[in-house]
GROMACS .gro file of C-alpha atoms in nm:
model
  449
    1MET     CA    1  11.093   4.895   5.323
    2LYS     CA    2  10.770   4.808   5.484
    3THR     CA    3  10.611   5.104   5.326
    4ILE     CA    4  10.717   4.991   4.989
    5LYS     CA    5  10.564   4.661   5.052
    6ILE     CA    6  10.224   4.797   5.138
    7ILE     CA    7  10.229   5.023   4.824
    8ALA     CA    8  10.318   4.715   4.621
    9ALA     CA    9  10.025   4.505   4.776
   10ILE     CA   10   9.792   4.806   4.703
   11PHE     CA   11   9.893   4.810   4.347
   12LEU     CA   12   9.853   4.430   4.292
   13LEU     CA   13   9.518   4.443   4.455
   14SER     CA   14   9.404   4.733   4.224
   15LEU     CA   15   9.507   4.539   3.924
   16GLY     CA   16   9.295   4.247   4.055
   17PHE     CA   17   8.986   4.469   4.062
   18GLN     CA   18   9.055   4.622   3.724
   19ALA     CA   19   9.094   4.267   3.589
   20CYS     CA   20   8.747   4.163   3.746
   21GLN     CA   21   8.593   4.466   3.624
   22THR     CA   22   8.720   4.434   3.281
   23ASP     CA   23   8.575   4.048   3.279
   24ASP     CA   24   8.246   4.158   3.388
   25ASP     CA   25   8.215   4.434   3.121
   26LEU     CA   26   8.257   4.172   2.844
   27GLU     CA   27   7.978   4.158   2.599
   28PHE     CA   28   7.896   3.859   2.402
   29VAL     CA   29   7.757   3.967   2.061
   30ALA     CA   30   7.510   3.726   1.896
   31GLN     CA   31   7.575   3.660   1.531
   32PRO     CA   32   7.410   3.410   1.297
   33LYS     CA   33   7.638   3.118   1.231
   34GLY     CA   34   7.561   2.828   1.000
   35GLU     CA   35   7.253   2.763   0.787
   36LEU     CA   36   6.889   2.746   0.906
   37VAL     CA   37   6.693   2.507   0.682
   38PHE     CA   38   6.373   2.307   0.702
   39THR     CA   39   6.422   1.941   0.768
   40ASN     CA   40   6.088   1.790   0.684
   41THR     CA   41   6.013   1.673   0.332
   42PHE     CA   42   5.719   1.855   0.181
   43LEU     CA   43   5.425   1.692  -0.008
   44GLN     CA   44   5.370   1.734  -0.364
   45GLN     CA   45   5.038   1.892  -0.289
   46TYR     CA   46   4.837   1.993   0.020
   47VAL     CA   47   4.462   1.944  -0.035
   48LEU     CA   48   4.247   2.209   0.133
   49THR     CA   49   3.902   2.052   0.199
   50PRO     CA   50   3.605   2.276   0.120
   51GLY     CA   51   3.380   2.370   0.422
   52THR     CA   52   3.467   2.435   0.762
   53ASP     CA   53   3.460   2.091   0.941
   54ALA     CA   54   3.850   2.049   0.877
   55ASN     CA   55   3.955   2.409   0.919
   56ASP     CA   56   4.120   2.321   1.256
   57ASN     CA   57   4.305   1.993   1.117
   58ILE     CA   58   4.662   2.030   1.050
   59GLY     CA   59   4.727   2.162   0.692
   60VAL     CA   60   5.110   2.159   0.689
   61ALA     CA   61   5.390   2.089   0.929
   62PHE     CA   62   5.739   2.262   0.935
   63THR     CA   63   6.040   2.134   1.131
   64TRP     CA   64   6.389   2.305   1.092
   65ASN     CA   65   6.742   2.245   1.252
   66PRO     CA   66   6.806   2.475   1.587
   67ALA     CA   67   6.948   2.830   1.480
   68ASP     CA   68   7.297   2.883   1.591
   69PHE     CA   69   7.405   3.242   1.704
   70ASP     CA   70   7.753   3.152   1.829
   71THR     CA   71   7.666   3.240   2.193
   72PRO     CA   72   7.444   3.089   2.452
   73THR     CA   73   7.115   3.258   2.418
   74ASN     CA   74   6.732   3.208   2.399
   75VAL     CA   75   6.619   3.184   2.054
   76SER     CA   76   6.254   3.203   1.909
   77TYR     CA   77   6.113   3.112   1.572
   78GLU     CA   78   5.820   3.206   1.367
   79ILE     CA   79   5.699   3.112   1.018
   80GLN     CA   80   5.643   3.393   0.764
   81HIS     CA   81   5.439   3.390   0.427
   82SER     CA   82   5.513   3.600   0.115
   83LEU     CA   83   5.242   3.667  -0.153
   84LEU     CA   84   5.502   3.806  -0.396
   85GLY     CA   85   5.733   3.506  -0.316
   86ASP     CA   86   6.057   3.727  -0.253
   87PHE     CA   87   5.951   3.825   0.110
   88THR     CA   88   5.952   4.197   0.048
   89ASP     CA   89   5.606   4.163   0.157
   90ALA     CA   90   5.673   3.904   0.445
   91THR     CA   91   5.395   3.853   0.694
   92VAL     CA   92   5.406   3.650   1.001
   93VAL     CA   93   5.167   3.356   0.993
   94SER     CA   94   5.233   3.178   1.330
   95GLU     CA   95   5.278   3.244   1.704
   96ALA     CA   96   5.658   3.259   1.809
   97THR     CA   97   5.797   2.947   1.967
   98SER     CA   98   6.124   2.825   2.107
   99GLU     CA   99   6.061   2.487   1.944
  100THR     CA  100   6.199   2.382   1.604
  101TYR     CA  101   5.840   2.276   1.518
  102LEU     CA  102   5.535   2.452   1.385
  103THR     CA  103   5.206   2.380   1.192
  104LEU     CA  104   4.956   2.573   1.016
  105SER     CA  105   4.591   2.470   1.005
  106ILE     CA  106   4.391   2.405   0.698
  107GLY     CA  107   4.182   2.702   0.788
  108LYS     CA  108   4.498   2.920   0.790
  109LEU     CA  109   4.619   2.773   0.436
  110LYS     CA  110   4.262   2.875   0.306
  111GLU     CA  111   4.326   3.214   0.439
  112LEU     CA  112   4.659   3.245   0.258
  113ALA     CA  113   4.513   3.089  -0.053
  114THR     CA  114   4.232   3.323  -0.060
  115GLU     CA  115   4.465   3.641  -0.043
  116ALA     CA  116   4.688   3.477  -0.322
  117GLY     CA  117   4.367   3.478  -0.546
  118LEU     CA  118   4.258   3.107  -0.501
  119ASP     CA  119   3.906   3.003  -0.416
  120ASN     CA  120   3.720   2.676  -0.379
  121ASP     CA  121   3.406   2.830  -0.230
  122SER     CA  122   3.287   3.004  -0.542
  123GLY     CA  123   3.052   2.720  -0.648
  124SER     CA  124   3.273   2.647  -0.947
  125PRO     CA  125   3.300   2.272  -1.044
  126GLU     CA  126   3.666   2.344  -1.134
  127PRO     CA  127   3.941   2.265  -0.867
  128ASP     CA  128   4.185   2.548  -0.809
  129THR     CA  129   4.580   2.477  -0.769
  130GLY     CA  130   4.822   2.749  -0.666
  131MET     CA  131   5.154   2.810  -0.481
  132LEU     CA  132   5.219   2.965  -0.127
  133THR     CA  133   5.559   3.049  -0.034
  134PHE     CA  134   5.705   3.036   0.348
  135ARG     CA  135   6.026   3.061   0.543
  136VAL     CA  136   6.118   3.032   0.900
  137ARG     CA  137   6.270   3.325   1.106
  138ALA     CA  138   6.491   3.269   1.405
  139PHE     CA  139   6.562   3.584   1.630
  140VAL     CA  140   6.717   3.679   1.961
  141GLY     CA  141   6.526   3.881   2.214
  142ASP     CA  142   6.177   4.010   2.105
  143ALA     CA  143   5.997   4.005   1.765
  144ILE     CA  144   6.159   4.342   1.649
  145SER     CA  145   6.514   4.208   1.703
  146THR     CA  146   6.753   4.256   1.412
  147THR     CA  147   6.962   3.966   1.528
  148GLU     CA  148   6.790   3.721   1.320
  149SER     CA  149   6.860   3.437   1.030
  150PHE     CA  150   6.617   3.312   0.785
  151SER     CA  151   6.574   2.979   0.610
  152PRO     CA  152   6.564   2.963   0.245
  153GLU     CA  153   6.220   3.019   0.082
  154GLN     CA  154   6.000   2.706   0.069
  155PRO     CA  155   5.705   2.697  -0.171
  156ILE     CA  156   5.439   2.454  -0.148
  157THR     CA  157   5.148   2.362  -0.364
  158VAL     CA  158   4.785   2.387  -0.249
  159TYR     CA  159   4.491   2.204  -0.401
  160LEU     CA  160   4.146   2.343  -0.359
  161PRO     CA  161   3.894   2.065  -0.467
  162PRO     CA  162   3.562   2.209  -0.614
  163ALA     CA  163   3.289   2.308  -0.380
  164THR     CA  164   3.071   2.020  -0.487
  165THR     CA  165   3.208   1.679  -0.452
  166GLY     CA  166   2.927   1.465  -0.621
  167GLY     CA  167   3.158   1.437  -0.932
  168GLY     CA  168   2.852   1.480  -1.170
  169SER     CA  169   2.807   1.106  -1.219
  170GLY     CA  170   2.432   1.110  -1.124
  171ILE     CA  171   2.504   0.794  -0.940
  172GLU     CA  172   2.403   0.810  -0.543
  173ILE     CA  173   2.438   0.591  -0.240
  174ALA     CA  174   2.130   0.363  -0.202
  175SER     CA  175   1.945   0.300   0.108
  176TRP     CA  176   2.039  -0.060   0.101
  177GLY     CA  177   2.354  -0.219   0.244
  178VAL     CA  178   2.542  -0.554   0.291
  179VAL     CA  179   2.550  -0.662   0.656
  180GLY     CA  180   2.671  -1.010   0.814
  181SER     CA  181   2.955  -1.201   0.949
  182GLY     CA  182   3.098  -1.196   0.594
  183TYR     CA  183   3.115  -0.821   0.593
  184ASN     CA  184   3.093  -0.621   0.924
  185ASN     CA  185   3.035  -0.875   1.177
  186TRP     CA  186   2.663  -0.828   1.175
  187GLY     CA  187   2.661  -0.438   1.206
  188ALA     CA  188   2.964  -0.376   1.408
  189PHE     CA  189   3.032  -0.086   1.188
  190ALA     CA  190   2.848   0.066   0.861
  191ASP     CA  191   2.712  -0.181   0.629
  192GLY     CA  192   2.851  -0.221   0.264
  193GLU     CA  193   2.705   0.046   0.033
  194PHE     CA  194   2.488  -0.008  -0.272
  195TYR     CA  195   2.473   0.254  -0.541
  196THR     CA  196   2.200   0.339  -0.791
  197THR     CA  197   2.234   0.275  -1.166
  198SER     CA  198   2.065   0.380  -1.479
  199GLU     CA  199   1.784   0.136  -1.455
  200ALA     CA  200   1.523   0.235  -1.170
  201ASN     CA  201   1.524   0.012  -0.868
  202VAL     CA  202   1.842  -0.180  -0.965
  203ILE     CA  203   2.132  -0.109  -0.728
  204VAL     CA  204   2.492  -0.269  -0.730
  205SER     CA  205   2.761  -0.308  -0.461
  206TYR     CA  206   3.134  -0.389  -0.493
  207VAL     CA  207   3.252  -0.552  -0.165
  208THR     CA  208   3.525  -0.775  -0.023
  209LEU     CA  209   3.378  -1.054   0.178
  210VAL     CA  210   3.549  -1.306   0.417
  211ASP     CA  211   3.380  -1.640   0.484
  212GLY     CA  212   3.047  -1.630   0.661
  213GLU     CA  213   2.701  -1.503   0.590
  214ILE     CA  214   2.525  -1.179   0.466
  215LYS     CA  215   2.191  -1.036   0.432
  216PHE     CA  216   2.074  -0.691   0.289
  217ARG     CA  217   1.925  -0.433   0.505
  218GLU     CA  218   1.805  -0.080   0.475
  219ASN     CA  219   1.947   0.223   0.629
  220ASN     CA  220   2.170   0.027   0.855
  221ALA     CA  221   1.889  -0.110   1.062
  222TRP     CA  222   1.666  -0.430   1.102
  223ASP     CA  223   1.342  -0.258   1.031
  224SER     CA  224   1.371  -0.389   0.679
  225ASP     CA  225   1.603  -0.668   0.565
  226LEU     CA  226   1.622  -0.908   0.286
  227GLY     CA  227   1.767  -1.274   0.267
  228ASP     CA  228   1.732  -1.579   0.050
  229ASN     CA  229   1.532  -1.883   0.184
  230ASP     CA  230   1.622  -2.118  -0.079
  231THR     CA  231   1.956  -1.984  -0.203
  232ASP     CA  232   1.797  -1.966  -0.559
  233GLY     CA  233   1.843  -1.581  -0.608
  234SER     CA  234   1.509  -1.460  -0.508
  235LEU     CA  235   1.494  -1.236  -0.199
  236GLU     CA  236   1.238  -1.264   0.065
  237ALA     CA  237   1.154  -1.006   0.351
  238GLY     CA  238   1.348  -1.130   0.668
  239GLY     CA  239   1.460  -1.435   0.471
  240ALA     CA  240   1.737  -1.668   0.560
  241ASN     CA  241   2.120  -1.565   0.566
  242ILE     CA  242   2.311  -1.607   0.245
  243PRO     CA  243   2.633  -1.807   0.289
  244VAL     CA  244   2.932  -1.646   0.124
  245THR     CA  245   3.304  -1.719   0.056
  246ALA     CA  246   3.608  -1.493   0.099
  247GLY     CA  247   3.667  -1.290  -0.218
  248ASN     CA  248   3.579  -0.982  -0.419
  249TYR     CA  249   3.234  -0.947  -0.547
  250LYS     CA  250   2.953  -0.757  -0.729
  251ILE     CA  251   2.630  -0.772  -0.598
  252THR     CA  252   2.321  -0.650  -0.800
  253ILE     CA  253   1.975  -0.637  -0.668
  254ASN     CA  254   1.683  -0.577  -0.861
  255LEU     CA  255   1.407  -0.449  -0.626
  256ASN     CA  256   1.140  -0.452  -0.921
  257ASP     CA  257   1.125  -0.821  -0.866
  258ASN     CA  258   1.326  -0.883  -0.563
  259THR     CA  259   1.599  -1.087  -0.724
  260TYR     CA  260   1.977  -1.049  -0.676
  261THR     CA  261   2.315  -1.188  -0.838
  262MET     CA  262   2.659  -1.242  -0.687
  263GLU     CA  263   2.952  -1.255  -0.928
  264GLU     CA  264   3.342  -1.267  -0.866
  265PHE     CA  265   3.446  -0.911  -0.948
  266SER     CA  266   3.763  -0.711  -0.911
  267TRP     CA  267   3.987  -0.507  -1.129
  268GLY     CA  268   4.363  -0.519  -1.037
  269ILE     CA  269   4.745  -0.403  -1.140
  270VAL     CA  270   4.949  -0.690  -1.278
  271GLY     CA  271   5.299  -0.682  -1.405
  272ASP     CA  272   5.671  -0.655  -1.321
  273GLY     CA  273   5.604  -0.301  -1.231
  274TYR     CA  274   5.416  -0.432  -0.939
  275ASN     CA  275   5.392  -0.810  -0.867
  276ASP     CA  276   5.628  -0.986  -1.102
  277TRP     CA  277   5.328  -1.061  -1.337
  278GLY     CA  278   5.111  -1.221  -1.066
  279ALA     CA  279   5.356  -1.370  -0.820
  280PHE     CA  280   5.126  -1.233  -0.556
  281GLU     CA  281   4.763  -1.075  -0.579
  282ASP     CA  282   4.731  -0.783  -0.811
  283ALA     CA  283   4.664  -0.418  -0.668
  284LYS     CA  284   4.300  -0.392  -0.621
  285PHE     CA  285   4.091  -0.107  -0.756
  286TYR     CA  286   3.811   0.069  -0.550
  287TYR     CA  287   3.491   0.187  -0.686
  288ASP     CA  288   3.419   0.556  -0.670
  289TYR     CA  289   3.057   0.646  -0.731
  290THR     CA  290   3.109   1.018  -0.761
  291THR     CA  291   3.283   0.962  -1.096
  292ASP     CA  292   3.176   0.603  -1.189
  293THR     CA  293   3.540   0.486  -1.198
  294PHE     CA  294   3.770   0.266  -1.027
  295LYS     CA  295   4.073   0.389  -0.836
  296VAL     CA  296   4.381   0.244  -0.653
  297GLY     CA  297   4.675   0.412  -0.475
  298VAL     CA  298   4.981   0.204  -0.541
  299ARG     CA  299   5.351   0.187  -0.529
  300LEU     CA  300   5.507   0.100  -0.863
  301LEU     CA  301   5.849  -0.030  -0.983
  302ASN     CA  302   6.017   0.035  -1.298
  303GLY     CA  303   5.869  -0.190  -1.545
  304GLN     CA  304   5.528  -0.269  -1.737
  305ILE     CA  305   5.181  -0.338  -1.604
  306LYS     CA  306   4.838  -0.419  -1.737
  307PHE     CA  307   4.474  -0.420  -1.584
  308ARG     CA  308   4.309  -0.740  -1.561
  309GLN     CA  309   3.990  -0.873  -1.397
  310ASN     CA  310   3.975  -1.109  -1.115
  311ASN     CA  311   4.340  -1.187  -1.082
  312GLU     CA  312   4.341  -1.387  -1.404
  313TRP     CA  313   4.411  -1.329  -1.781
  314THR     CA  314   4.049  -1.418  -1.909
  315THR     CA  315   3.997  -1.043  -1.928
  316ASP     CA  316   4.278  -0.781  -1.952
  317PHE     CA  317   4.342  -0.438  -2.075
  318GLY     CA  318   4.660  -0.258  -2.202
  319ASP     CA  319   4.745   0.041  -2.408
  320THR     CA  320   4.841   0.008  -2.778
  321GLY     CA  321   4.989   0.318  -2.887
  322ALA     CA  322   5.052   0.470  -2.534
  323ASP     CA  323   4.773   0.722  -2.549
  324GLY     CA  324   4.577   0.668  -2.246
  325THR     CA  325   4.317   0.453  -2.425
  326LEU     CA  326   4.216   0.099  -2.273
  327GLU     CA  327   4.236  -0.177  -2.544
  328PRO     CA  328   4.132  -0.532  -2.455
  329GLY     CA  329   4.445  -0.735  -2.457
  330GLY     CA  330   4.652  -0.426  -2.572
  331ASP     CA  331   5.020  -0.341  -2.506
  332ASN     CA  332   5.189  -0.338  -2.182
  333ILE     CA  333   5.223  -0.015  -2.021
  334ASP     CA  334   5.560   0.135  -1.942
  335VAL     CA  335   5.576   0.276  -1.572
  336THR     CA  336   5.861   0.432  -1.361
  337ALA     CA  337   5.908   0.369  -0.989
  338GLY     CA  338   5.691   0.596  -0.757
  339HIS     CA  339   5.364   0.633  -0.602
  340TYR     CA  340   5.054   0.679  -0.796
  341LEU     CA  341   4.673   0.740  -0.811
  342ILE     CA  342   4.552   0.503  -1.095
  343THR     CA  343   4.192   0.543  -1.240
  344LEU     CA  344   3.999   0.322  -1.488
  345ASP     CA  345   3.723   0.493  -1.675
  346PHE     CA  346   3.523   0.208  -1.850
  347ASN     CA  347   3.264   0.459  -1.968
  348ASN     CA  348   3.519   0.634  -2.185
  349ASN     CA  349   3.769   0.320  -2.219
  350VAL     CA  350   4.038   0.563  -2.078
  351TYR     CA  351   4.277   0.545  -1.773
  352SER     CA  352   4.516   0.790  -1.593
  353ILE     CA  353   4.828   0.728  -1.401
  354VAL     CA  354   4.902   1.037  -1.194
  355GLU     CA  355   5.206   1.063  -0.943
  356ASP     CA  356   5.056   1.127  -0.598
  357ASP     CA  357   5.139   1.098  -0.217
  358ILE     CA  358   4.985   0.755  -0.108
  359LEU     CA  359   4.886   0.690   0.259
  360GLY     CA  360   4.966   0.350   0.409
  361VAL     CA  361   4.958   0.133   0.702
  362VAL     CA  362   5.293   0.060   0.865
  363GLY     CA  363   5.393  -0.095   1.191
  364GLY     CA  364   5.499  -0.374   1.399
  365ALA     CA  365   5.143  -0.526   1.357
  366TYR     CA  366   5.177  -0.528   0.977
  367ASN     CA  367   5.505  -0.522   0.810
  368ASP     CA  368   5.770  -0.496   1.108
  369TRP     CA  369   5.776  -0.114   1.070
  370GLY     CA  370   5.871  -0.115   0.688
  371ALA     CA  371   6.047  -0.432   0.616
  372THR     CA  372   5.816  -0.487   0.344
  373ALA     CA  373   5.592  -0.225   0.145
  374ASP     CA  374   5.313  -0.050   0.356
  375PHE     CA  375   4.945  -0.148   0.300
  376SER     CA  376   4.829   0.119   0.061
  377LEU     CA  377   4.492   0.307   0.101
  378SER     CA  378   4.327   0.445  -0.192
  379GLU     CA  379   4.122   0.778  -0.228
  380ILE     CA  380   3.781   0.668  -0.370
  381GLN     CA  381   3.636   1.028  -0.298
  382PRO     CA  382   3.781   1.343  -0.218
  383ASP     CA  383   3.953   1.305   0.134
  384ILE     CA  384   3.800   0.960   0.196
  385LEU     CA  385   4.056   0.682   0.183
  386ILE     CA  386   3.980   0.307   0.234
  387GLY     CA  387   4.153  -0.027   0.232
  388ASP     CA  388   4.029  -0.363   0.219
  389ILE     CA  389   4.113  -0.626   0.393
  390VAL     CA  390   4.449  -0.588   0.588
  391THR     CA  391   4.555  -0.872   0.799
  392LEU     CA  392   4.729  -0.747   1.138
  393ILE     CA  393   4.887  -0.904   1.429
  394ASP     CA  394   4.889  -0.793   1.794
  395GLY     CA  395   5.108  -0.485   1.804
  396GLN     CA  396   5.092  -0.111   1.690
  397ILE     CA  397   5.062   0.072   1.360
  398LYS     CA  398   5.080   0.428   1.197
  399PHE     CA  399   4.997   0.556   0.876
  400ARG     CA  400   5.258   0.747   0.662
  401TYR     CA  401   5.305   0.870   0.317
  402ASN     CA  402   5.496   0.720   0.028
  403ASN     CA  403   5.634   0.440   0.257
  404ALA     CA  404   5.863   0.695   0.427
  405TRP     CA  405   5.864   0.875   0.755
  406ASP     CA  406   5.863   1.227   0.618
  407SER     CA  407   5.503   1.270   0.719
  408ASP     CA  408   5.311   1.025   0.951
  409PHE     CA  409   5.009   1.002   1.157
  410GLY     CA  410   4.930   0.830   1.486
  411ASP     CA  411   4.659   0.899   1.746
  412THR     CA  412   4.761   1.069   2.055
  413GLY     CA  413   4.498   0.990   2.312
  414ALA     CA  414   4.341   0.683   2.134
  415ASP     CA  415   4.040   0.890   2.036
  416GLY     CA  416   4.028   0.818   1.674
  417THR     CA  417   4.160   1.133   1.578
  418LEU     CA  418   4.451   1.145   1.322
  419ASP     CA  419   4.756   1.355   1.477
  420ALA     CA  420   5.075   1.438   1.271
  421GLY     CA  421   5.369   1.240   1.431
  422GLY     CA  422   5.124   1.110   1.704
  423ASP     CA  423   5.127   0.814   1.919
  424ASN     CA  424   5.138   0.458   1.789
  425ILE     CA  425   4.801   0.296   1.749
  426ASP     CA  426   4.742  -0.028   1.946
  427VAL     CA  427   4.577  -0.309   1.755
  428THR     CA  428   4.483  -0.681   1.816
  429ALA     CA  429   4.528  -0.959   1.563
  430GLY     CA  430   4.255  -0.989   1.297
  431LEU     CA  431   4.110  -0.871   0.969
  432TYR     CA  432   4.048  -0.493   0.932
  433ARG     CA  433   3.878  -0.259   0.685
  434VAL     CA  434   4.047   0.083   0.708
  435ARG     CA  435   3.872   0.401   0.646
  436LEU     CA  436   4.036   0.749   0.678
  437ASP     CA  437   3.846   1.083   0.650
  438LEU     CA  438   4.101   1.350   0.591
  439ALA     CA  439   3.853   1.632   0.586
  440ALA     CA  440   3.754   1.544   0.947
  441GLY     CA  441   4.087   1.409   1.054
  442THR     CA  442   3.954   1.069   1.168
  443TYR     CA  443   4.022   0.706   1.106
  444GLN     CA  444   3.837   0.392   1.161
  445LEU     CA  445   3.995   0.044   1.191
  446ASN     CA  446   3.687  -0.177   1.157
  447LYS     CA  447   3.767  -0.533   1.274
  448ILE     CA  448   3.576  -0.813   1.090
  449GLN     CA  449   3.716  -1.108   1.246
   0.00000   0.00000   0.00000
């Protein structure tokens, strides 16, 4: 009887060992489960700036959901590109990462654009536009693993501006500028620019001023400056400060006889497609000397608009016939909701309304992080965006596209550099001129008062 009990115990013990061995030998096979998709919203186009200064800046950012292989395991990701678009020729264009976020630089996008036959460094005055196609690959183990999954293909449009950005207008930035408490707090940042005209030694500036005083000086320095001793329109070397009141002005200086004029001057958008026909200030146009046109980046609503001068109905333009031609007092222009770059060309009496991605200022210091529309910035030259004048309160801001959080920029490190998704930017209450240089990846918040 004792012998039987011992044999039974040994038998049960052996079953336990076999069960443990079976558990230890279990293999978990990783298999893709669910969809791998990009989670960011892509821009309508990505501008690839000529030259090398901006090559290290972020060109495009990709984010995606975590891949699921139906078992606990480490997953790596990479971005692939296809010239053919079907990924039979897939090439890896990023380092592998365990994060669900990767970026490609402007320089890398230029390389891929060149492989695709696009080129903005050939000296051609024409821009080039094309398509690049990407996908994200998730894999388990090393890069040669066949346990993998892929996102759907994602094409993006890249825009390569011409190698020269002068625009062919023949107009240049003059050596003179506007300085003073009415413009830049007496030189706290760059003076307001004057531009050459078709008449020798006659220069013009389009500026937004605040209450204060101004003078005109050369090369942002006090070696040579002009004021007006008798406020009679005559300029004297080292003359008295010129009192100014807040508003938009066209200032013309004739250096042939040292005279100047200042006139109220602005062009804006009015209508139920923007401000309920003047319930608040018209959307202001900014001057682009490279094309001798006026431009504004703006969010429109479904409705109609016109263009008028100085926020009043003395001079206005519409479009009778909807043919893109400007007519004094012409018909209202139908528009649909969206974000647009609008250009007025008074040399040829034409205008254009082009759907575009518009950057704006958002934050607790401006619109309670989007409770109202962002403060739109306008691209007056390739990659140069400006906005005059935004009133901020103590708080923080960021820059974002199209009044949405699909793509935003902050400043991690508070060094004046734009960082995709970067830290909020601290500001103190005051009036600011905003300037972004997307080619250099920098921004300026120039405080006036």
